[in-house]
Coordinates of C-alpha atoms in Angstrom, one line a residue:
X27 CA 0.0 0.0 0.0
X28 CA 1.1 3.6 -0.7
X29 CA 0.8 4.4 3.0
X30 CA 3.3 1.7 3.9
X31 CA 6.1 4.2 3.3
X32 CA 5.1 6.1 6.4
X33 CA 4.0 3.3 8.7
X34 CA 5.8 -0.1 7.9
X35 CA 9.2 -1.4 9.0
X36 CA 11.7 -0.9 11.8
X37 CA 12.6 2.6 10.6
X38 CA 9.0 3.8 10.9
X39 CA 8.7 3.1 14.6
X40 CA 8.9 6.9 15.3
X41 CA 6.2 7.5 12.7
X42 CA 3.9 4.8 14.3
X43 CA 4.6 6.4 17.7
X44 CA 3.2 9.7 16.4
X45 CA 0.1 8.0 15.0
X46 CA -0.4 6.3 18.4
X47 CA -0.2 9.7 20.1
X48 CA -3.4 10.4 18.3
X49 CA -5.1 7.2 19.3
X50 CA -4.5 5.0 16.3
X51 CA -4.2 1.3 17.0
X52 CA -1.9 -1.2 15.2
X53 CA -5.0 -2.7 13.5
X54 CA -6.0 0.7 12.1
X55 CA -2.5 1.3 10.9
X56 CA -2.5 -2.0 9.0
X57 CA -5.6 -1.1 7.0
X58 CA -5.7 1.1 3.9
X59 CA -5.5 4.7 5.1
X60 CA -8.0 7.0 3.3
X61 CA -7.5 10.7 3.6
X62 CA -10.8 12.6 4.0
X63 CA -10.6 16.2 2.7
X64 CA -13.2 18.2 4.6
X65 CA -13.9 21.8 3.5
X66 CA -16.4 22.4 6.3
X67 CA -16.5 26.0 7.7
X68 CA -19.0 28.4 9.1
X69 CA -19.0 31.0 6.3
X70 CA -20.5 29.0 3.4
X71 CA -24.1 27.6 3.6
X72 CA -23.0 24.8 1.4
X73 CA -20.3 23.8 3.9
X74 CA -21.9 24.4 7.3
X75 CA -23.1 20.8 7.5
X76 CA -20.1 19.1 6.0
X77 CA -18.8 17.8 9.3
X78 CA -21.9 15.5 9.3
X79 CA -21.2 14.4 5.8
X80 CA -17.6 13.8 6.7
X81 CA -18.5 11.5 9.6
X82 CA -20.8 9.5 7.3
X83 CA -18.0 9.1 4.8
X84 CA -15.6 8.0 7.6
X85 CA -18.2 5.4 8.8
X86 CA -18.3 4.1 5.2
X87 CA -14.5 3.8 5.1
X88 CA -14.4 1.9 8.4
X89 CA -17.2 -0.4 7.3
X90 CA -15.2 -1.3 4.2
X91 CA -12.1 -2.0 6.2
X92 CA -10.2 1.2 5.8
X93 CA -8.9 3.8 8.3
X94 CA -10.2 7.4 7.7
X95 CA -7.8 10.4 8.3
X96 CA -9.4 13.8 8.0
X97 CA -7.7 17.1 7.1
X98 CA -9.2 20.5 6.0
X99 CA -9.0 22.9 3.2
X100 CA -10.2 26.5 2.7
X101 CA -13.4 27.7 1.0
X102 CA -14.7 31.1 -0.2
X103 CA -18.5 31.8 -0.3
X104 CA -19.0 33.5 -3.7
X105 CA -22.3 35.0 -2.6
X106 CA -20.9 36.7 0.5
X107 CA -17.7 37.7 -1.4
X108 CA -19.8 39.2 -4.3
X109 CA -19.7 42.8 -5.2
X110 CA -16.6 43.8 -3.2
X111 CA -12.8 43.2 -3.1
X112 CA -13.4 39.7 -1.5
X113 CA -14.5 38.3 -4.9
X114 CA -11.0 38.9 -6.2
X115 CA -9.9 36.0 -4.0
X116 CA -12.6 33.4 -5.1
X117 CA -11.2 32.1 -8.3
X118 CA -7.7 32.5 -6.9
X119 CA -8.6 30.1 -4.1
X120 CA -9.0 27.3 -6.5
X121 CA -5.3 26.9 -7.0
X122 CA -4.6 27.1 -3.2
X123 CA -7.2 24.4 -2.6
X124 CA -5.5 22.1 -5.2
X125 CA -2.1 22.9 -3.9
X126 CA -3.0 22.4 -0.2
X127 CA -4.5 18.9 -0.9
X128 CA -1.4 18.0 -3.0
X129 CA 0.8 18.9 0.0
X130 CA -1.3 17.0 2.5
X131 CA -1.7 13.9 0.5
X132 CA 2.0 13.8 -0.6
X133 CA 3.5 14.7 2.8
X134 CA 1.3 11.9 4.3
X135 CA 1.0 9.3 1.5
X136 CA -2.6 8.1 1.8
X137 CA -3.8 5.0 -0.1
X138 CA -6.9 6.8 -1.3
X139 CA -9.0 9.9 -0.8
X140 CA -12.6 10.9 -0.2
X141 CA -13.1 14.6 -1.0
X142 CA -16.0 16.3 0.9
X143 CA -16.8 19.4 -1.1
X144 CA -19.5 21.9 -2.2
X145 CA -19.6 25.3 -3.8
X146 CA -17.9 27.2 -6.6
X147 CA -14.1 26.9 -6.4
X148 CA -13.8 24.2 -3.9
X149 CA -15.2 21.5 -6.2
X150 CA -12.9 22.2 -9.2
X151 CA -10.0 22.7 -6.8
X152 CA -10.5 19.3 -5.4
X153 CA -11.0 17.7 -8.8
X154 CA -7.7 19.3 -9.9
X155 CA -6.0 17.8 -6.9
X156 CA -7.4 14.4 -7.5
X157 CA -6.1 14.2 -11.1
X158 CA -2.7 15.8 -10.1
X159 CA -2.2 13.2 -7.3
X160 CA -3.8 10.3 -9.2
X161 CA -4.5 8.1 -6.2
X162 CA -7.9 6.3 -5.8
X163 CA -10.4 9.0 -5.1
X164 CA -14.2 9.5 -4.7
X165 CA -15.6 13.0 -4.6
X166 CA -18.9 13.6 -2.7
X167 CA -20.6 16.9 -2.4
X168 CA -22.7 18.2 0.5
X169 CA -25.6 18.6 -1.9
X170 CA -27.9 21.4 -3.0
X171 CA -30.0 23.7 -0.9
X172 CA -33.8 23.5 -1.2
X173 CA -35.5 26.4 -3.0
X174 CA -37.2 28.9 -0.8
X175 CA -40.9 29.7 -0.9
X176 CA -42.4 33.1 -1.1
X177 CA -46.2 33.6 -1.6
X178 CA -46.5 30.1 -3.0
X179 CA -43.7 30.4 -5.6
X180 CA -40.1 29.1 -5.5
X181 CA -37.4 31.6 -4.9
X182 CA -33.6 31.5 -4.5
X183 CA -30.5 33.7 -3.9
X184 CA -30.9 35.3 -7.3
X185 CA -34.3 36.5 -6.4
X186 CA -32.7 38.6 -3.7
X187 CA -29.9 39.9 -5.9
X188 CA -32.4 40.9 -8.6
X189 CA -34.6 42.4 -5.9
X190 CA -32.0 45.0 -5.1
X191 CA -32.4 46.4 -8.7
X192 CA -36.2 46.2 -8.4
X193 CA -36.1 48.3 -5.2
X194 CA -33.9 50.8 -6.9
X195 CA -36.3 51.0 -9.8
X196 CA -39.3 51.3 -7.4
X197 CA -40.7 48.0 -8.7
X198 CA -40.4 46.4 -5.3
X199 CA -40.8 47.7 -1.8
X200 CA -38.0 47.4 0.7
X201 CA -40.2 45.4 3.0
X202 CA -40.8 42.8 0.3
X203 CA -37.1 42.5 -0.3
X204 CA -36.6 42.0 3.4
X205 CA -39.1 39.1 3.3
X206 CA -37.3 37.6 0.3
X207 CA -34.0 37.9 2.2
X208 CA -35.5 35.9 5.1
X209 CA -36.9 33.0 3.0
X210 CA -34.8 32.7 -0.3
X211 CA -32.1 30.5 1.3
X212 CA -34.0 28.1 3.7
X213 CA -31.1 26.1 4.9
X214 CA -27.8 24.4 4.3
X215 CA -26.5 23.3 0.9
X216 CA -25.2 24.9 -2.3
X217 CA -27.5 27.6 -3.6
X218 CA -30.5 25.9 -5.2
X219 CA -30.4 26.8 -8.9
X220 CA -28.1 25.6 -11.7
X221 CA -25.4 28.0 -10.5
X222 CA -21.7 27.2 -10.4
X223 CA -21.6 25.0 -7.4
X224 CA -24.4 22.7 -8.5
X225 CA -23.0 22.9 -12.1
X226 CA -19.7 21.5 -10.9
X227 CA -21.3 18.9 -8.7
X228 CA -23.3 17.6 -11.7
X229 CA -20.2 17.8 -13.9
X230 CA -18.3 15.7 -11.2
X231 CA -21.0 13.0 -11.5
X232 CA -21.0 13.1 -15.3
X233 CA -17.2 12.9 -15.4
X234 CA -17.4 9.7 -13.3
X235 CA -15.5 10.9 -10.3
X236 CA -18.7 11.2 -8.1
X237 CA -21.3 8.5 -7.5
X238 CA -24.7 8.6 -9.1
X239 CA -26.8 11.2 -7.1
X240 CA -23.8 13.4 -6.3
X241 CA -25.0 16.4 -8.2
X242 CA -28.7 16.5 -7.2
X243 CA -29.6 14.8 -3.9
X244 CA -30.6 17.6 -1.5
X245 CA -28.3 18.5 1.3
X246 CA -30.9 17.9 4.0
X247 CA -31.9 14.5 2.6
X248 CA -31.0 11.2 4.4
X249 CA -30.1 10.0 1.0
X250 CA -27.2 12.5 0.9
X251 CA -25.8 10.9 4.1
X252 CA -26.2 7.5 2.7
X253 CA -24.4 8.6 -0.4
X254 CA -21.5 9.8 1.7
X255 CA -21.3 6.4 3.4
X256 CA -21.2 4.7 0.0
X257 CA -18.5 7.1 -1.1
X258 CA -16.4 6.1 1.9
X259 CA -16.9 2.4 1.1
X260 CA -16.2 2.8 -2.6
X261 CA -12.9 4.7 -1.9
X262 CA -11.6 1.5 -0.1
X263 CA -12.8 -0.6 -3.1
X264 CA -11.0 1.6 -5.5
X265 CA -7.8 1.2 -3.5
X266 CA -8.2 -2.6 -3.6
X267 CA -8.9 -2.5 -7.4
X268 CA -6.2 0.0 -8.2
X269 CA -8.6 2.3 -10.1
X270 CA -7.3 5.9 -10.2
X271 CA -8.8 9.2 -11.3
X272 CA -6.9 9.3 -14.6
X273 CA -8.3 5.9 -15.4
X274 CA -11.7 7.5 -15.2
X275 CA -11.2 11.1 -16.3
X276 CA -10.2 10.4 -19.9
X277 CA -10.9 12.5 -22.9
X278 CA -14.1 10.6 -23.5
X279 CA -15.2 11.3 -19.9
X280 CA -14.6 15.0 -20.3
X281 CA -16.7 15.0 -23.5
X282 CA -19.4 13.3 -21.5
X283 CA -19.2 16.0 -18.8
X284 CA -19.4 18.8 -21.4
X285 CA -22.4 17.1 -23.1
X286 CA -24.2 17.0 -19.7
X287 CA -23.1 20.6 -19.1
X288 CA -24.8 21.6 -22.4
X289 CA -27.9 19.5 -21.8
X290 CA -28.4 21.1 -18.3
X291 CA -27.5 24.7 -19.3
X292 CA -24.8 24.9 -16.6
X293 CA -22.8 27.9 -15.4
X294 CA -20.4 29.6 -17.8
X295 CA -17.8 29.0 -15.0
X296 CA -17.6 25.4 -16.2
X297 CA -15.8 26.7 -19.2
X298 CA -13.0 27.9 -16.9
X299 CA -13.0 24.8 -14.6
X300 CA -13.3 21.9 -17.0
X301 CA -10.2 22.8 -19.0
X302 CA -8.3 23.5 -15.8
X303 CA -9.3 20.0 -14.4
X304 CA -8.4 18.3 -17.7
X305 CA -5.0 20.1 -17.7
X306 CA -4.1 18.2 -14.5
X307 CA -4.8 14.9 -16.4
X308 CA -2.5 16.0 -19.2
X309 CA -5.5 16.7 -21.5
X310 CA -5.8 19.9 -23.4
X311 CA -9.3 21.1 -24.1
X312 CA -9.6 23.9 -26.6
X313 CA -12.6 26.2 -26.1
X314 CA -14.0 25.2 -29.5
X315 CA -14.8 21.7 -28.1
X316 CA -17.6 23.4 -26.2
X317 CA -19.2 24.7 -29.4
X318 CA -18.6 21.3 -31.2
X319 CA -20.4 19.4 -28.4
X320 CA -23.1 22.1 -28.0
X321 CA -24.1 21.7 -31.7
X322 CA -25.0 18.1 -31.2
X323 CA -26.3 18.2 -27.6
X324 CA -29.7 19.9 -27.1
X325 CA -30.6 21.9 -24.0
X326 CA -33.2 19.8 -22.3
X327 CA -33.4 21.4 -18.8
X328 CA -34.2 24.9 -17.8
X329 CA -33.2 25.3 -14.2
X330 CA -32.9 28.7 -12.4
X331 CA -31.9 31.2 -13.6
X332 CA -32.9 30.0 -17.1
X333 CA -36.2 28.6 -15.9
X334 CA -38.5 27.8 -12.9
X335 CA -36.9 24.5 -11.8
X336 CA -34.4 23.9 -9.1
X337 CA -32.0 21.0 -8.2
X338 CA -34.6 19.3 -6.0
X339 CA -36.9 19.1 -9.1
X340 CA -34.1 17.7 -11.2
X341 CA -33.3 15.1 -8.5
X342 CA -37.0 14.0 -8.4
X343 CA -37.1 13.8 -12.2
X344 CA -34.3 11.3 -12.3
X345 CA -31.1 13.3 -11.8
X346 CA -27.9 13.4 -13.8
X347 CA -28.0 9.7 -14.7
X348 CA -31.4 10.2 -16.3
X349 CA -30.1 13.2 -18.2
X350 CA -27.2 11.1 -19.4
X351 CA -29.5 8.3 -20.5
X352 CA -31.7 10.7 -22.4
X353 CA -28.9 12.3 -24.4
X354 CA -27.2 8.9 -24.9
X355 CA -30.1 8.1 -27.3
X356 CA -28.5 10.6 -29.8
X357 CA -25.0 9.4 -29.2
X358 CA -23.9 12.3 -27.0
X359 CA -22.6 10.0 -24.3
X360 CA -19.7 7.5 -24.4
X361 CA -21.2 4.5 -22.6
X362 CA -17.9 2.7 -22.1
X363 CA -16.3 5.3 -19.9
X364 CA -15.3 4.0 -16.5
X365 CA -16.6 5.6 -13.2
X366 CA -15.9 5.5 -9.5
X367 CA -18.6 2.9 -9.1
X368 CA -16.2 0.5 -10.8
X369 CA -18.7 0.2 -13.6
X370 CA -19.1 1.9 -17.0
X371 CA -21.5 4.8 -17.6
X372 CA -23.7 2.5 -19.7
X373 CA -24.2 0.1 -16.7
X374 CA -24.7 3.0 -14.3
X375 CA -27.5 4.6 -16.3
X376 CA -29.3 1.4 -17.2
X377 CA -31.8 1.3 -14.3
X378 CA -32.6 5.1 -14.5
X379 CA -35.5 6.7 -16.4
X380 CA -36.9 10.2 -16.7
X381 CA -39.8 10.7 -14.2
X382 CA -40.9 14.2 -15.1
X383 CA -40.8 15.4 -18.7
X384 CA -41.5 18.9 -17.6
X385 CA -38.1 19.0 -15.9
X386 CA -36.1 16.8 -18.2
X387 CA -37.4 17.2 -21.7
X388 CA -37.0 14.6 -24.5
X389 CA -34.2 15.2 -27.0
X390 CA -37.0 15.3 -29.5
X391 CA -38.6 18.2 -27.7
X392 CA -35.7 20.3 -26.3
X393 CA -35.7 23.9 -25.2
X394 CA -33.2 24.5 -28.0
X395 CA -31.4 22.3 -30.5
X396 CA -28.0 23.5 -29.2
X397 CA -26.6 23.3 -25.6
X398 CA -26.8 25.9 -22.9
X399 CA -23.4 27.6 -23.5
X400 CA -21.8 29.2 -26.5
X401 CA -18.3 30.4 -27.3
X402 CA -18.1 33.6 -29.2
X403 CA -15.2 35.0 -31.3
X404 CA -14.5 38.1 -33.3
X405 CA -12.2 41.1 -33.3
X406 CA -13.4 41.9 -29.8
X407 CA -12.6 38.4 -28.4
X408 CA -10.1 36.7 -30.8
X409 CA -9.3 34.1 -28.1
X410 CA -12.9 33.6 -27.2
X411 CA -15.8 34.7 -24.9
X412 CA -18.5 32.8 -23.1
X413 CA -22.3 33.2 -22.8
X414 CA -25.0 31.2 -21.2
X415 CA -27.2 31.3 -24.2
X416 CA -30.0 29.2 -22.6
X417 CA -30.5 32.2 -20.2
X418 CA -30.6 34.9 -22.9
X419 CA -33.9 36.5 -24.0
X420 CA -34.7 35.7 -27.6
X421 CA -34.8 39.4 -28.2
X422 CA -31.1 39.7 -27.3
X423 CA -29.6 36.8 -29.2
X424 CA -28.7 39.2 -32.0
X425 CA -28.2 42.9 -31.2
X426 CA -26.1 46.0 -31.9
X427 CA -25.6 48.5 -29.1
X428 CA -23.7 51.5 -27.8
X429 CA -20.7 50.9 -25.6
X430 CA -20.8 52.3 -22.0
X431 CA -17.3 51.7 -20.7
X432 CA -16.2 51.1 -17.0
X433 CA -12.9 50.1 -15.7
X434 CA -14.3 48.4 -12.6
X435 CA -17.3 46.5 -11.4
X436 CA -18.1 49.2 -8.8
X437 CA -18.3 52.0 -11.4
X438 CA -20.6 49.9 -13.5
X439 CA -23.0 49.1 -10.6
X440 CA -23.2 52.7 -9.6
X441 CA -24.1 53.7 -13.2
X442 CA -26.7 50.9 -13.5
X443 CA -28.4 51.6 -10.2
X444 CA -28.1 55.3 -10.8
X445 CA -30.2 55.1 -13.9
X446 CA -27.4 56.0 -16.3
X447 CA -27.9 52.9 -18.5
X448 CA -30.7 52.9 -21.0
X449 CA -32.1 50.5 -23.5
X450 CA -29.7 49.8 -26.4
X451 CA -26.6 50.2 -24.2
X452 CA -23.8 47.6 -24.0
X453 CA -22.2 47.8 -20.6
X454 CA -18.5 47.0 -20.8
X455 CA -16.6 46.1 -17.6
X456 CA -12.9 45.6 -18.1
X457 CA -9.7 45.2 -16.1
X458 CA -11.5 42.5 -14.1
X459 CA -9.8 39.5 -15.8
X460 CA -7.6 36.9 -14.1
X461 CA -4.6 39.2 -14.3
X462 CA -6.2 42.6 -14.3
X463 CA -8.6 42.1 -11.4
X464 CA -6.7 40.3 -10.3
X465 CA -8.8 37.3 -9.7
X466 CA -11.5 37.6 -12.4
X467 CA -14.5 38.7 -10.2
X468 CA -18.0 37.4 -10.9
X469 CA -20.4 40.1 -12.1
X470 CA -23.6 38.9 -10.5
X471 CA -24.3 42.2 -8.8
X472 CA -24.3 44.3 -12.1
X473 CA -26.2 41.6 -14.1
X474 CA -28.8 41.3 -11.3
X475 CA -29.1 45.0 -11.2
X476 CA -29.8 45.1 -15.0
X477 CA -32.5 42.5 -14.6
X478 CA -33.9 44.2 -11.5
X479 CA -34.1 47.5 -13.4
X480 CA -36.0 45.8 -16.2
X481 CA -33.2 46.2 -18.7
X482 CA -32.4 42.5 -19.4
X483 CA -34.2 42.4 -22.7
X484 CA -32.6 45.6 -24.0
X485 CA -29.1 45.9 -22.4
X486 CA -26.0 43.6 -22.9
X487 CA -23.0 43.3 -20.6
X488 CA -19.5 42.4 -21.7
X489 CA -16.6 41.8 -19.4
X490 CA -13.1 40.2 -19.2
X491 CA -14.4 39.1 -15.8
X492 CA -16.8 36.2 -15.3
X493 CA -20.4 35.6 -14.2
X494 CA -22.1 33.6 -11.5
X495 CA -24.1 30.6 -12.7
X496 CA -27.0 32.6 -11.4
X497 CA -26.6 35.3 -14.1
X498 CA -29.2 35.6 -16.8
X499 CA -29.5 37.9 -19.8
X500 CA -27.1 38.9 -22.6
X501 CA -24.1 38.6 -20.3
X502 CA -20.9 37.8 -22.2
X503 CA -17.8 37.1 -20.1
X504 CA -14.2 35.7 -20.2
X505 CA -13.4 38.1 -23.1
X506 CA -9.9 37.1 -24.1
X507 CA -7.3 38.4 -24.3
X508 CA -8.2 40.5 -21.2
X509 CA -7.7 44.3 -21.0
X510 CA -4.6 43.9 -18.7
X511 CA -3.0 42.0 -21.5
X512 CA -3.8 44.7 -24.0
X513 CA -6.7 42.8 -25.5
X514 CA -9.2 44.5 -27.8
X515 CA -11.6 45.1 -24.9
X516 CA -9.0 47.7 -23.6
X517 CA -9.5 49.6 -26.9
X518 CA -13.2 50.2 -26.6
X519 CA -14.2 53.8 -26.2
X520 CA -17.5 55.3 -25.0
X521 CA -20.1 55.3 -27.7
X522 CA -18.5 52.6 -29.9
X523 CA -20.8 50.3 -31.7
X524 CA -20.7 46.6 -30.6
X525 CA -22.4 43.8 -32.6
X526 CA -23.4 40.5 -30.8
X527 CA -24.7 37.5 -32.8
X528 CA -25.0 34.5 -30.5
X529 CA -26.4 32.1 -33.1
X530 CA -23.5 32.8 -35.4
X531 CA -21.0 32.8 -32.4
X532 CA -19.8 36.3 -33.3
X533 CA -18.9 39.4 -31.3
X534 CA -17.5 42.4 -33.1
X535 CA -16.3 45.9 -32.2
X536 CA -17.5 48.1 -35.1
X537 CA -14.4 50.2 -35.4
X538 CA -12.1 50.0 -38.4
X539 CA -8.7 48.3 -38.2
X540 CA -6.6 51.5 -38.7
X541 CA -8.4 53.2 -35.7
X542 CA -7.9 50.1 -33.5
X543 CA -4.2 50.1 -34.5
X544 CA -3.9 53.8 -33.5
X545 CA -5.7 53.1 -30.2
X546 CA -3.4 50.1 -29.5
X547 CA -0.3 52.3 -29.9
X548 CA -1.7 54.9 -27.5
X549 CA -2.7 52.4 -24.9
X550 CA -0.9 52.7 -21.6
X551 CA -0.3 49.6 -19.5
X552 CA -2.4 49.4 -16.4
X553 CA -1.2 47.8 -13.2
X554 CA -3.4 45.2 -11.5
X555 CA -5.5 46.6 -8.7
X556 CA -3.5 44.5 -6.2
X557 CA 0.2 43.9 -6.6
X558 CA 1.2 42.5 -3.2
X559 CA 0.4 39.3 -1.2
X560 CA -1.1 36.2 -2.7
X561 CA -3.1 38.1 -5.4
X562 CA 0.1 39.9 -6.5
X563 CA 1.7 36.5 -7.0
X564 CA -1.5 35.2 -8.6
X565 CA -1.5 38.1 -11.2
X566 CA 2.1 37.3 -12.2
X567 CA 1.4 33.5 -12.6
X568 CA -2.2 33.2 -14.0
X569 CA -2.9 32.6 -17.7
X570 CA -5.8 33.7 -19.8
X571 CA -9.5 32.7 -19.2
X572 CA -9.3 31.0 -22.5
X573 CA -6.9 28.4 -21.0
X574 CA -9.0 28.0 -17.8
X575 CA -7.0 30.6 -15.9
X576 CA -4.5 28.0 -14.9
X577 CA -1.0 28.9 -13.7
X578 CA 1.9 29.3 -16.1
X579 CA 4.3 26.3 -16.3
X580 CA 7.2 28.6 -15.6

């Protein structure tokens, strides 16, 4: 066993003595040692209950004959970090999470791992670590939050964000917003729509690194606790069988994950995280693969913010396995891909069926013939930009507008809530990319303000930053190269005409080439907003959003 290096033989008597100081017995030391990564904390609703999930996973490990050993990692709540400097640290935390797990699982060579996760950067950070380490691993999330209820209708965190704009535009009373605030998030779990956390938990299941049910079983359900126990047991089985993450997360598995991403209409952040995770397995995913898979994978689910359904509805309708089974009928899923169950995708999905055609539509009756995400290119984004097309109003799929340019999220929010933005405007927020931010902040506050002000069917927003999975409307992010790298977004001037054609995957700045060349020569480099500490180092190391915002090799 891998752990023998720290516990077997005469020379390891001091090591065993240290284990015994913590109460480990000789019998426990002779079993497979399974590291249990627990990201529990008291600042993220999706993590506040993870100690319970961790204890269940440990029980499963013991039941299967292993010895669980827990250790922590950090986590940022994107919702609480939103709209201020704290959001600069969210994406940047992904690399720290992966690095910290690598350190712990290499300094203490466990035989296998169970990763207890939830929420936006913690899930991809753990997946990156699993593929980097390549030791038998099962990932299990804490599960999604239930939707809230207000006056007989489901609500969620996005209802509150958009409510701020509605109050500013006098379409909602402050007292109503306060009532929403109290009921939109009714308990623990990752926020209840198809936002980034749930998107990544569903992707984990589709990729084969999480057990069936990982993406959708509600946080408060006893089934979630049972799933954690099964994850613990399965981790021991993977150790015995020698099945490792890179045996599972092959190119075919990543294609499966992207197909599910498209069918569900997941967060645009998946376009950052999936390539970054693949990179750890030595697999390069060009952005164009998202469009290629989108063209042949219909969007069959409309979960919040694109539609009225939430994760609990998707779970009751059959979950991710049923979605995979549905799109497998058109050849969108490789059925021979291996999973952490020890079985192939085809065997996993065989007993599942769609139980609610309102939530999971047939591939013959999709919401759209293409998937939920589109990659746009043009002179404004030669290396690509990303839009959640399933959450864009039909009126905004093709439009031309007047640029309103802001060099920070704060300036843009002030303009939107101050009434300075009018129909036909294209709000441009730049110097918020991975390097320029630094940290590539999510723009949920400005996009929610646009919706709340009633402008989502007449105003677009472009940024070299990114968006929450809760964003809806013509919100186009990840514009690459970013402004801090001298990308074309840095050359936009107030009043310029911008053309957006989502069906044709085009985004153009309607300024002639000679004028753009003149502006490029006159452009003065702009320092990142933070140059010291971890973010200062991050800005020097991070690559473009088009490559998943991974770190440079050198």
